[in-house]
Amino acid sequence: MPDLQFSIEHPQYLLLLGIIPVLWWVSWNGLAMGNRWRWAVANGLRSLLCLLVVLTLAEIELVRTNDRLTVIYLVDRSLSIPPERLEDVVDYVRSTANSFRQQTLDDRVGVISFGGDAAIEIPPWSGDLFLRSKMETIIDPQQTNLEAALKLAQAAFPVDAAKRVVIVTDGKQTLGNAMPAARALSQAGIGIDVVPISDQARSEITVEKITTPAKMREKTPFPVQVVLNHRPGVHWDPTSANQSVAGKIRVVRRGNRSDQVVIEQQIELDPGTRVFAFQDNLPDGGFYTYEAEFTPDQKGVDGFTQNNRATSFTHIESPGQVLLIVDSTRPDEFDGFAEMLRRNDLKVTIQPSNQLFTRLTDLQPYDLVILGNVARSSGDTREITAFSDAQMQMLADNTRNLGAGLIMLGGPDSFGAGGWTNTPVEQAMPLDFQIKDAKVVPVGALMLVMDKSGSMNGEKIHWCRAAARESLRALGPRDYIGVTTFDSSTTRTVPLQNAKNRQFVTRMISRLSSGGGTNMFPAMEDGFRQLQSNDAAVKHMIVLTDGQTPAADFADLTRQIEKAGITVSSVAVGRDADVRLLNQIAAIGRGKFYQVTTPQAIPRIFMQETRRVARPLVFEKPSGIVAQVAANHEILKGIPSSVPPFSGYVMTTPKDSPLVDVLLTAAEPSGQTNALLAAWQYGIGRSACWTSDVGQRWTTDWTGWEGNEKLLMQTIRWCMRTTGKTDNYLVASEVEGQKVKLILNALDDDGNFVNFAAPQLNGVGPRSGIVSEAFVQVAPGRYEAQFDAEHAGAHFLAVSPGAGQSPIRIGINVQNAQEFRVRSDNLPMLKRIAALTPPGGRPGEVFNLDMTQEQLANLETTPFRHDLPKATSQRPIWYLVLVTVALLFVMDIANRRVLWNFAWVGILWARLRHRPIPETPVVESLGRLKAKKEKLNRDWQVTFDESEIEADHAPASVTTTDPLPSNEDATSLEVNTERGYLDRLLDAKRQSRRSDESD
């Protein structure tokens, strides 16, 4: 049974209890009651009221003390705990909790798992523990943060029980510091037990690091060093501990979109540290990654294989490399342009749109990326390729954070006409790919007619929603979009409306669900009626279905659509679709027919078809458009002032930014700013837009102009990654866990320290995470910057020493297995944690994880031992006391105002016993009081009547005196003969009457 006690939160208010003796003393001196027991009751009630009011002000609390115990297990789930050991841990936790928890005392048990962070697996409860090795919570297994687990456990404990944590871990901390957190728990009265997970019996081989120069020149040999470490198990036999481990070391070089094995060699690795070195040289410039890996020949001799790999980076300087991305259906379109770049000593790599880069590493060899009239999605009905969101983000990050240049060349398939609207590439450009200032803006209207029958359930309907959202994103704010869906009936999911209502349209598309039959004809007819009533310059319909529809006159309907100037394309999903019908619809509607076997291709098709609506962005005038110089810029230095006319370009709008320089403009159409050439600084890189082509269609007259090649080359040179002398700057890096520190040492040409500079760190993480930090000077010529690597992997960084100086590029690989490199014996630290003694308790215990069931059953000391101070819980009860005060106050008033008579008790008792009811004795004092009251009433009546008679006969000036009562009456009633208040009142009344009569 729990013990109950009381405590006072504010004891200073108890001084007010001194009022109670004063209350009794004042009441005694002013005693007016004839019955002393009523006086005692009244003062007792008032004293109790005073006591309760004081206790309410002092905030009295109820304190409960019990023997209940709560134990929370902290289970390490980081990668350093092998799966088989985690099974042992779960078995240990489950068996000890269910075997030793004392149900009679209502003990509780809970589980918290931790890695880089901590999460509650099972909150404290008083039932059996059902725990599996496959736990449900999501944590970061690449790190170990015991401190976070201890803090979470302290917050998760209930307040009404003694508390203990049982730490089950190998003690390899990569984040946080557990010792201060453990001391805080101990000082809070929480006991700490430890169950070490030992793996010291196994040998451990680690690839500590691979070192390469951060920067080298082409065709210059440089050293590559791989540092390996072999640590035998501490419990092995001494003779076997010194044996070598045979294995293969392999070094792979990645760069220029190719992987090459540099070294693959069999070695014998003796215990200790060994450096494996060789030389390499590269004929081509670029950014290269070296990865070293050691693989033992025999399985089981290495404890963890996660730490058998290391990565390094090196930058090979080159005169300048350019990546030219072209449409895969027109791979030869820019051959002449590429030859011009090679004539000017630039290395050009042509990459078709169906063989795009896949990693940010692939872009690092190039100082400039050019998009040559390539659409976001391209291809034909057989194969459609598209830039993914990740690839577009890589292009933007490569310019903004790593300093590479980015140029988009115009043509019918570029800018807004190529579907680049509302993408990261548009954000990186100095122009918006939409027309905002035109007085008359040609717009397009897109109608999506999509099947949502039951056969579209699952992956198909998901990709249809994604495709509709991609189509919406490719449209401008003045374009129109509508979505009509059909099953057995037709639904206007998105009525044809302006595409600027993106939030509403996206929300309606997301609600699209499947179910029902298939009836396509009414949906096509409804979509046609909506497009027919719209005034857009270009109208297009996309019809998608995966099944068969009832027979109807689709040919006549499609002819009506075609006569109204509307084009129709069709998409057949799967093999069950009516391919013949859909092909006929596309042929009559002057569109394209697509048949896809995988739903993932649907978004690319919709992006391709949406470009039809964007065609009004292209402005063409065969007679020629005049180009005008709009600004003075270094790109235009030495360019002749007379610029030849051209016949077309893609209309855009300059960004509203002071960084944007519009160098050349087109005179037509009037009413808007028509940029032909624009450039700006984007982050630490530069980008430019040339909205016409480079001699293919619209600028054929420019090929013979003397300033053509110079203008293009100066634009390219201006945008390329800046290169300069950086020998005076030395950058070093340190990686500890997830923290990366960069150290910059700066000298001038004379060897003096460069002080008070403002270096800046920019970069991109493995998941497009942005790195942007300012260096802080810590010593003469020495600057430091630090950032947290949220995810493991390659980090590409650029250090800008100062304004106008070339950035220094480096690469850092944050290993995903930092804790595997921690091989120190953590048992002493865990023992120090267990030795902490909570106030009033005893130190913790260190248990053996690998006990047999028999040893576990005979265990004398368990985690559920009750050697901690009893738990106390406090509950405020002042509000209950205040309610009691209100009730007692009513009783006090009743005691003072009501004459209590307990005669009814005797009557009730007599009735219960069926006896005669006794007569109630008349109290003598009450009888005398009643007689006196009646006598006074009679005398007052007689006096009043006589006064009325005398007032009628006596003169007004004569004052009569009331007759005195007889001696007998005076003696018997003891009436005061002096004139009282009533007599004076009667005299005043008589005098008033006489005054009225005289008047």
mmCIF file with all atom_site columns, C-alpha atoms in Angstrom, residues 771-900:
data_model
loop_
_atom_site.group_PDB
_atom_site.id
_atom_site.type_symbol
_atom_site.label_atom_id
_atom_site.label_alt_id
_atom_site.label_comp_id
_atom_site.label_asym_id
_atom_site.label_entity_id
_atom_site.label_seq_id
_atom_site.pdbx_PDB_ins_code
_atom_site.Cartn_x
_atom_site.Cartn_y
_atom_site.Cartn_z
_atom_site.occupancy
_atom_site.B_iso_or_equiv
_atom_site.pdbx_formal_charge
_atom_site.auth_seq_id
_atom_site.auth_comp_id
_atom_site.auth_asym_id
_atom_site.auth_atom_id
_atom_site.pdbx_PDB_model_num
ATOM 1   C CA . VAL A 1 771 ? 26.812  24.014  -48.016 1.00 0.00 ? 771 VAL A CA 1
ATOM 2   C CA . SER A 1 772 ? 27.380  27.724  -47.399 1.00 0.00 ? 772 SER A CA 1
ATOM 3   C CA . GLU A 1 773 ? 29.628  28.904  -44.598 1.00 0.00 ? 773 GLU A CA 1
ATOM 4   C CA . ALA A 1 774 ? 31.906  31.889  -43.956 1.00 0.00 ? 774 ALA A CA 1
ATOM 5   C CA . PHE A 1 775 ? 35.482  31.335  -42.832 1.00 0.00 ? 775 PHE A CA 1
ATOM 6   C CA . VAL A 1 776 ? 36.548  32.779  -39.486 1.00 0.00 ? 776 VAL A CA 1
ATOM 7   C CA . GLN A 1 777 ? 40.116  33.941  -38.924 1.00 0.00 ? 777 GLN A CA 1
ATOM 8   C CA . VAL A 1 778 ? 41.711  32.073  -36.002 1.00 0.00 ? 778 VAL A CA 1
ATOM 9   C CA . ALA A 1 779 ? 45.377  33.015  -36.465 1.00 0.00 ? 779 ALA A CA 1
ATOM 10  C CA . PRO A 1 780 ? 47.551  35.149  -38.778 1.00 0.00 ? 780 PRO A CA 1
ATOM 11  C CA . GLY A 1 781 ? 46.733  34.000  -42.296 1.00 0.00 ? 781 GLY A CA 1
ATOM 12  C CA . ARG A 1 782 ? 44.697  31.065  -40.983 1.00 0.00 ? 782 ARG A CA 1
ATOM 13  C CA . TYR A 1 783 ? 40.927  30.703  -41.458 1.00 0.00 ? 783 TYR A CA 1
ATOM 14  C CA . GLU A 1 784 ? 38.543  27.935  -40.458 1.00 0.00 ? 784 GLU A CA 1
ATOM 15  C CA . ALA A 1 785 ? 35.005  26.949  -41.477 1.00 0.00 ? 785 ALA A CA 1
ATOM 16  C CA . GLN A 1 786 ? 32.931  24.073  -40.185 1.00 0.00 ? 786 GLN A CA 1
ATOM 17  C CA . PHE A 1 787 ? 29.667  22.463  -41.258 1.00 0.00 ? 787 PHE A CA 1
ATOM 18  C CA . ASP A 1 788 ? 27.606  19.402  -40.369 1.00 0.00 ? 788 ASP A CA 1
ATOM 19  C CA . ALA A 1 789 ? 27.403  16.731  -43.040 1.00 0.00 ? 789 ALA A CA 1
ATOM 20  C CA . GLU A 1 790 ? 23.764  15.632  -42.812 1.00 0.00 ? 790 GLU A CA 1
ATOM 21  C CA . HIS A 1 791 ? 24.330  12.613  -45.058 1.00 0.00 ? 791 HIS A CA 1
ATOM 22  C CA . ALA A 1 792 ? 27.288  10.408  -45.758 1.00 0.00 ? 792 ALA A CA 1
ATOM 23  C CA . GLY A 1 793 ? 28.834  10.541  -49.194 1.00 0.00 ? 793 GLY A CA 1
ATOM 24  C CA . ALA A 1 794 ? 30.772  12.841  -51.498 1.00 0.00 ? 794 ALA A CA 1
ATOM 25  C CA . HIS A 1 795 ? 30.740  16.586  -50.774 1.00 0.00 ? 795 HIS A CA 1
ATOM 26  C CA . PHE A 1 796 ? 31.937  18.873  -53.574 1.00 0.00 ? 796 PHE A CA 1
ATOM 27  C CA . LEU A 1 797 ? 33.200  22.159  -52.163 1.00 0.00 ? 797 LEU A CA 1
ATOM 28  C CA . ALA A 1 798 ? 34.527  25.431  -53.556 1.00 0.00 ? 798 ALA A CA 1
ATOM 29  C CA . VAL A 1 799 ? 36.579  27.789  -51.384 1.00 0.00 ? 799 VAL A CA 1
ATOM 30  C CA . SER A 1 800 ? 36.499  31.414  -52.574 1.00 0.00 ? 800 SER A CA 1
ATOM 31  C CA . PRO A 1 801 ? 39.528  33.158  -51.014 1.00 0.00 ? 801 PRO A CA 1
ATOM 32  C CA . GLY A 1 802 ? 38.220  36.637  -51.771 1.00 0.00 ? 802 GLY A CA 1
ATOM 33  C CA . ALA A 1 803 ? 36.407  38.865  -54.207 1.00 0.00 ? 803 ALA A CA 1
ATOM 34  C CA . GLY A 1 804 ? 37.584  38.433  -57.786 1.00 0.00 ? 804 GLY A CA 1
ATOM 35  C CA . GLN A 1 805 ? 39.745  35.409  -56.991 1.00 0.00 ? 805 GLN A CA 1
ATOM 36  C CA . SER A 1 806 ? 39.341  31.964  -58.462 1.00 0.00 ? 806 SER A CA 1
ATOM 37  C CA . PRO A 1 807 ? 37.690  29.385  -56.230 1.00 0.00 ? 807 PRO A CA 1
ATOM 38  C CA . ILE A 1 808 ? 39.628  26.371  -54.984 1.00 0.00 ? 808 ILE A CA 1
ATOM 39  C CA . ARG A 1 809 ? 37.736  23.145  -55.595 1.00 0.00 ? 809 ARG A CA 1
ATOM 40  C CA . ILE A 1 810 ? 38.065  20.196  -53.254 1.00 0.00 ? 810 ILE A CA 1
ATOM 41  C CA . GLY A 1 811 ? 36.140  17.016  -52.576 1.00 0.00 ? 811 GLY A CA 1
ATOM 42  C CA . ILE A 1 812 ? 35.470  15.397  -49.206 1.00 0.00 ? 812 ILE A CA 1
ATOM 43  C CA . ASN A 1 813 ? 33.924  12.009  -48.658 1.00 0.00 ? 813 ASN A CA 1
ATOM 44  C CA . VAL A 1 814 ? 32.119  11.574  -45.354 1.00 0.00 ? 814 VAL A CA 1
ATOM 45  C CA . GLN A 1 815 ? 32.192  7.885   -44.575 1.00 0.00 ? 815 GLN A CA 1
ATOM 46  C CA . ASN A 1 816 ? 28.935  6.171   -43.701 1.00 0.00 ? 816 ASN A CA 1
ATOM 47  C CA . ALA A 1 817 ? 30.740  3.976   -41.204 1.00 0.00 ? 817 ALA A CA 1
ATOM 48  C CA . GLN A 1 818 ? 32.554  6.364   -38.903 1.00 0.00 ? 818 GLN A CA 1
ATOM 49  C CA . GLU A 1 819 ? 31.848  4.265   -35.831 1.00 0.00 ? 819 GLU A CA 1
ATOM 50  C CA . PHE A 1 820 ? 33.469  1.218   -37.409 1.00 0.00 ? 820 PHE A CA 1
ATOM 51  C CA . ARG A 1 821 ? 36.740  3.084   -37.210 1.00 0.00 ? 821 ARG A CA 1
ATOM 52  C CA . VAL A 1 822 ? 36.437  3.412   -33.420 1.00 0.00 ? 822 VAL A CA 1
ATOM 53  C CA . ARG A 1 823 ? 38.286  0.403   -32.052 1.00 0.00 ? 823 ARG A CA 1
ATOM 54  C CA . SER A 1 824 ? 39.183  1.642   -28.577 1.00 0.00 ? 824 SER A CA 1
ATOM 55  C CA . ASP A 1 825 ? 38.106  -0.419  -25.561 1.00 0.00 ? 825 ASP A CA 1
ATOM 56  C CA . ASN A 1 826 ? 34.999  1.349   -24.245 1.00 0.00 ? 826 ASN A CA 1
ATOM 57  C CA . LEU A 1 827 ? 34.468  -0.953  -21.265 1.00 0.00 ? 827 LEU A CA 1
ATOM 58  C CA . PRO A 1 828 ? 36.220  1.437   -18.806 1.00 0.00 ? 828 PRO A CA 1
ATOM 59  C CA . MET A 1 829 ? 33.907  4.276   -19.831 1.00 0.00 ? 829 MET A CA 1
ATOM 60  C CA . LEU A 1 830 ? 30.841  2.058   -19.408 1.00 0.00 ? 830 LEU A CA 1
ATOM 61  C CA . LYS A 1 831 ? 32.087  0.928   -15.996 1.00 0.00 ? 831 LYS A CA 1
ATOM 62  C CA . ARG A 1 832 ? 32.485  4.558   -14.909 1.00 0.00 ? 832 ARG A CA 1
ATOM 63  C CA . ILE A 1 833 ? 28.901  5.210   -15.927 1.00 0.00 ? 833 ILE A CA 1
ATOM 64  C CA . ALA A 1 834 ? 27.689  2.179   -13.937 1.00 0.00 ? 834 ALA A CA 1
ATOM 65  C CA . ALA A 1 835 ? 29.686  3.288   -10.878 1.00 0.00 ? 835 ALA A CA 1
ATOM 66  C CA . LEU A 1 836 ? 27.674  6.510   -10.558 1.00 0.00 ? 836 LEU A CA 1
ATOM 67  C CA . THR A 1 837 ? 25.679  6.489   -7.300  1.00 0.00 ? 837 THR A CA 1
ATOM 68  C CA . PRO A 1 838 ? 22.280  8.232   -7.150  1.00 0.00 ? 838 PRO A CA 1
ATOM 69  C CA . PRO A 1 839 ? 21.420  10.067  -3.897  1.00 0.00 ? 839 PRO A CA 1
ATOM 70  C CA . GLY A 1 840 ? 20.144  7.548   -1.328  1.00 0.00 ? 840 GLY A CA 1
ATOM 71  C CA . GLY A 1 841 ? 20.788  4.596   -3.643  1.00 0.00 ? 841 GLY A CA 1
ATOM 72  C CA . ARG A 1 842 ? 23.586  2.262   -4.678  1.00 0.00 ? 842 ARG A CA 1
ATOM 73  C CA . PRO A 1 843 ? 25.925  2.161   -7.691  1.00 0.00 ? 843 PRO A CA 1
ATOM 74  C CA . GLY A 1 844 ? 24.800  0.380   -10.834 1.00 0.00 ? 844 GLY A CA 1
ATOM 75  C CA . GLU A 1 845 ? 25.778  -3.083  -12.016 1.00 0.00 ? 845 GLU A CA 1
ATOM 76  C CA . VAL A 1 846 ? 27.667  -4.358  -15.064 1.00 0.00 ? 846 VAL A CA 1
ATOM 77  C CA . PHE A 1 847 ? 25.885  -7.424  -16.464 1.00 0.00 ? 847 PHE A CA 1
ATOM 78  C CA . ASN A 1 848 ? 27.071  -10.103 -18.857 1.00 0.00 ? 848 ASN A CA 1
ATOM 79  C CA . LEU A 1 849 ? 25.177  -10.233 -22.144 1.00 0.00 ? 849 LEU A CA 1
ATOM 80  C CA . ASP A 1 850 ? 26.288  -13.767 -23.008 1.00 0.00 ? 850 ASP A CA 1
ATOM 81  C CA . MET A 1 851 ? 24.763  -15.616 -20.035 1.00 0.00 ? 851 MET A CA 1
ATOM 82  C CA . THR A 1 852 ? 23.167  -19.006 -20.483 1.00 0.00 ? 852 THR A CA 1
ATOM 83  C CA . GLN A 1 853 ? 19.564  -19.583 -19.464 1.00 0.00 ? 853 GLN A CA 1
ATOM 84  C CA . GLU A 1 854 ? 20.748  -21.432 -16.363 1.00 0.00 ? 854 GLU A CA 1
ATOM 85  C CA . GLN A 1 855 ? 23.019  -18.553 -15.362 1.00 0.00 ? 855 GLN A CA 1
ATOM 86  C CA . LEU A 1 856 ? 20.238  -16.117 -16.030 1.00 0.00 ? 856 LEU A CA 1
ATOM 87  C CA . ALA A 1 857 ? 17.823  -18.073 -13.813 1.00 0.00 ? 857 ALA A CA 1
ATOM 88  C CA . ASN A 1 858 ? 20.315  -18.125 -10.918 1.00 0.00 ? 858 ASN A CA 1
ATOM 89  C CA . LEU A 1 859 ? 21.135  -14.434 -11.204 1.00 0.00 ? 859 LEU A CA 1
ATOM 90  C CA . GLU A 1 860 ? 20.950  -12.843 -7.753  1.00 0.00 ? 860 GLU A CA 1
ATOM 91  C CA . THR A 1 861 ? 21.269  -9.190  -8.758  1.00 0.00 ? 861 THR A CA 1
ATOM 92  C CA . THR A 1 862 ? 18.812  -8.121  -11.458 1.00 0.00 ? 862 THR A CA 1
ATOM 93  C CA . PRO A 1 863 ? 17.905  -4.816  -13.111 1.00 0.00 ? 863 PRO A CA 1
ATOM 94  C CA . PHE A 1 864 ? 14.596  -4.950  -11.174 1.00 0.00 ? 864 PHE A CA 1
ATOM 95  C CA . ARG A 1 865 ? 16.211  -4.886  -7.707  1.00 0.00 ? 865 ARG A CA 1
ATOM 96  C CA . HIS A 1 866 ? 14.619  -2.377  -5.331  1.00 0.00 ? 866 HIS A CA 1
ATOM 97  C CA . ASP A 1 867 ? 17.700  -0.616  -3.924  1.00 0.00 ? 867 ASP A CA 1
ATOM 98  C CA . LEU A 1 868 ? 16.734  2.905   -4.932  1.00 0.00 ? 868 LEU A CA 1
ATOM 99  C CA . PRO A 1 869 ? 14.888  5.405   -2.710  1.00 0.00 ? 869 PRO A CA 1
ATOM 100 C CA . LYS A 1 870 ? 11.147  4.986   -2.765  1.00 0.00 ? 870 LYS A CA 1
ATOM 101 C CA . ALA A 1 871 ? 9.367   7.044   -5.327  1.00 0.00 ? 871 ALA A CA 1
ATOM 102 C CA . THR A 1 872 ? 7.208   9.933   -4.240  1.00 0.00 ? 872 THR A CA 1
ATOM 103 C CA . SER A 1 873 ? 4.566   11.717  -6.226  1.00 0.00 ? 873 SER A CA 1
ATOM 104 C CA . GLN A 1 874 ? 2.956   14.990  -5.224  1.00 0.00 ? 874 GLN A CA 1
ATOM 105 C CA . ARG A 1 875 ? -0.557  16.034  -6.044  1.00 0.00 ? 875 ARG A CA 1
ATOM 106 C CA . PRO A 1 876 ? -1.929  19.503  -5.199  1.00 0.00 ? 876 PRO A CA 1
ATOM 107 C CA . ILE A 1 877 ? -5.121  19.322  -3.108  1.00 0.00 ? 877 ILE A CA 1
ATOM 108 C CA . TRP A 1 878 ? -5.564  22.997  -2.230  1.00 0.00 ? 878 TRP A CA 1
ATOM 109 C CA . TYR A 1 879 ? -8.607  23.216  -4.484  1.00 0.00 ? 879 TYR A CA 1
ATOM 110 C CA . LEU A 1 880 ? -10.285 20.437  -2.471  1.00 0.00 ? 880 LEU A CA 1
ATOM 111 C CA . VAL A 1 881 ? -9.487  22.323  0.726   1.00 0.00 ? 881 VAL A CA 1
ATOM 112 C CA . LEU A 1 882 ? -11.026 25.445  -0.782  1.00 0.00 ? 882 LEU A CA 1
ATOM 113 C CA . VAL A 1 883 ? -14.269 23.571  -1.499  1.00 0.00 ? 883 VAL A CA 1
ATOM 114 C CA . THR A 1 884 ? -14.296 22.377  2.144   1.00 0.00 ? 884 THR A CA 1
ATOM 115 C CA . VAL A 1 885 ? -13.897 25.999  3.268   1.00 0.00 ? 885 VAL A CA 1
ATOM 116 C CA . ALA A 1 886 ? -16.988 26.981  1.312   1.00 0.00 ? 886 ALA A CA 1
ATOM 117 C CA . LEU A 1 887 ? -19.052 24.190  2.898   1.00 0.00 ? 887 LEU A CA 1
ATOM 118 C CA . LEU A 1 888 ? -17.853 24.962  6.448   1.00 0.00 ? 888 LEU A CA 1
ATOM 119 C CA . PHE A 1 889 ? -18.610 28.648  5.937   1.00 0.00 ? 889 PHE A CA 1
ATOM 120 C CA . VAL A 1 890 ? -22.255 27.794  5.300   1.00 0.00 ? 890 VAL A CA 1
ATOM 121 C CA . MET A 1 891 ? -22.302 25.671  8.462   1.00 0.00 ? 891 MET A CA 1
ATOM 122 C CA . ASP A 1 892 ? -20.817 28.546  10.479  1.00 0.00 ? 892 ASP A CA 1
ATOM 123 C CA . ILE A 1 893 ? -23.549 30.917  9.318   1.00 0.00 ? 893 ILE A CA 1
ATOM 124 C CA . ALA A 1 894 ? -26.229 28.354  10.138  1.00 0.00 ? 894 ALA A CA 1
ATOM 125 C CA . ASN A 1 895 ? -24.801 27.859  13.638  1.00 0.00 ? 895 ASN A CA 1
ATOM 126 C CA . ARG A 1 896 ? -24.986 31.580  14.367  1.00 0.00 ? 896 ARG A CA 1
ATOM 127 C CA . ARG A 1 897 ? -28.401 32.240  12.828  1.00 0.00 ? 897 ARG A CA 1
ATOM 128 C CA . VAL A 1 898 ? -30.412 29.076  13.543  1.00 0.00 ? 898 VAL A CA 1
ATOM 129 C CA . LEU A 1 899 ? -31.573 28.004  17.047  1.00 0.00 ? 899 LEU A CA 1
ATOM 130 C CA . TRP A 1 900 ? -30.789 24.320  17.109  1.00 0.00 ? 900 TRP A CA 1
#
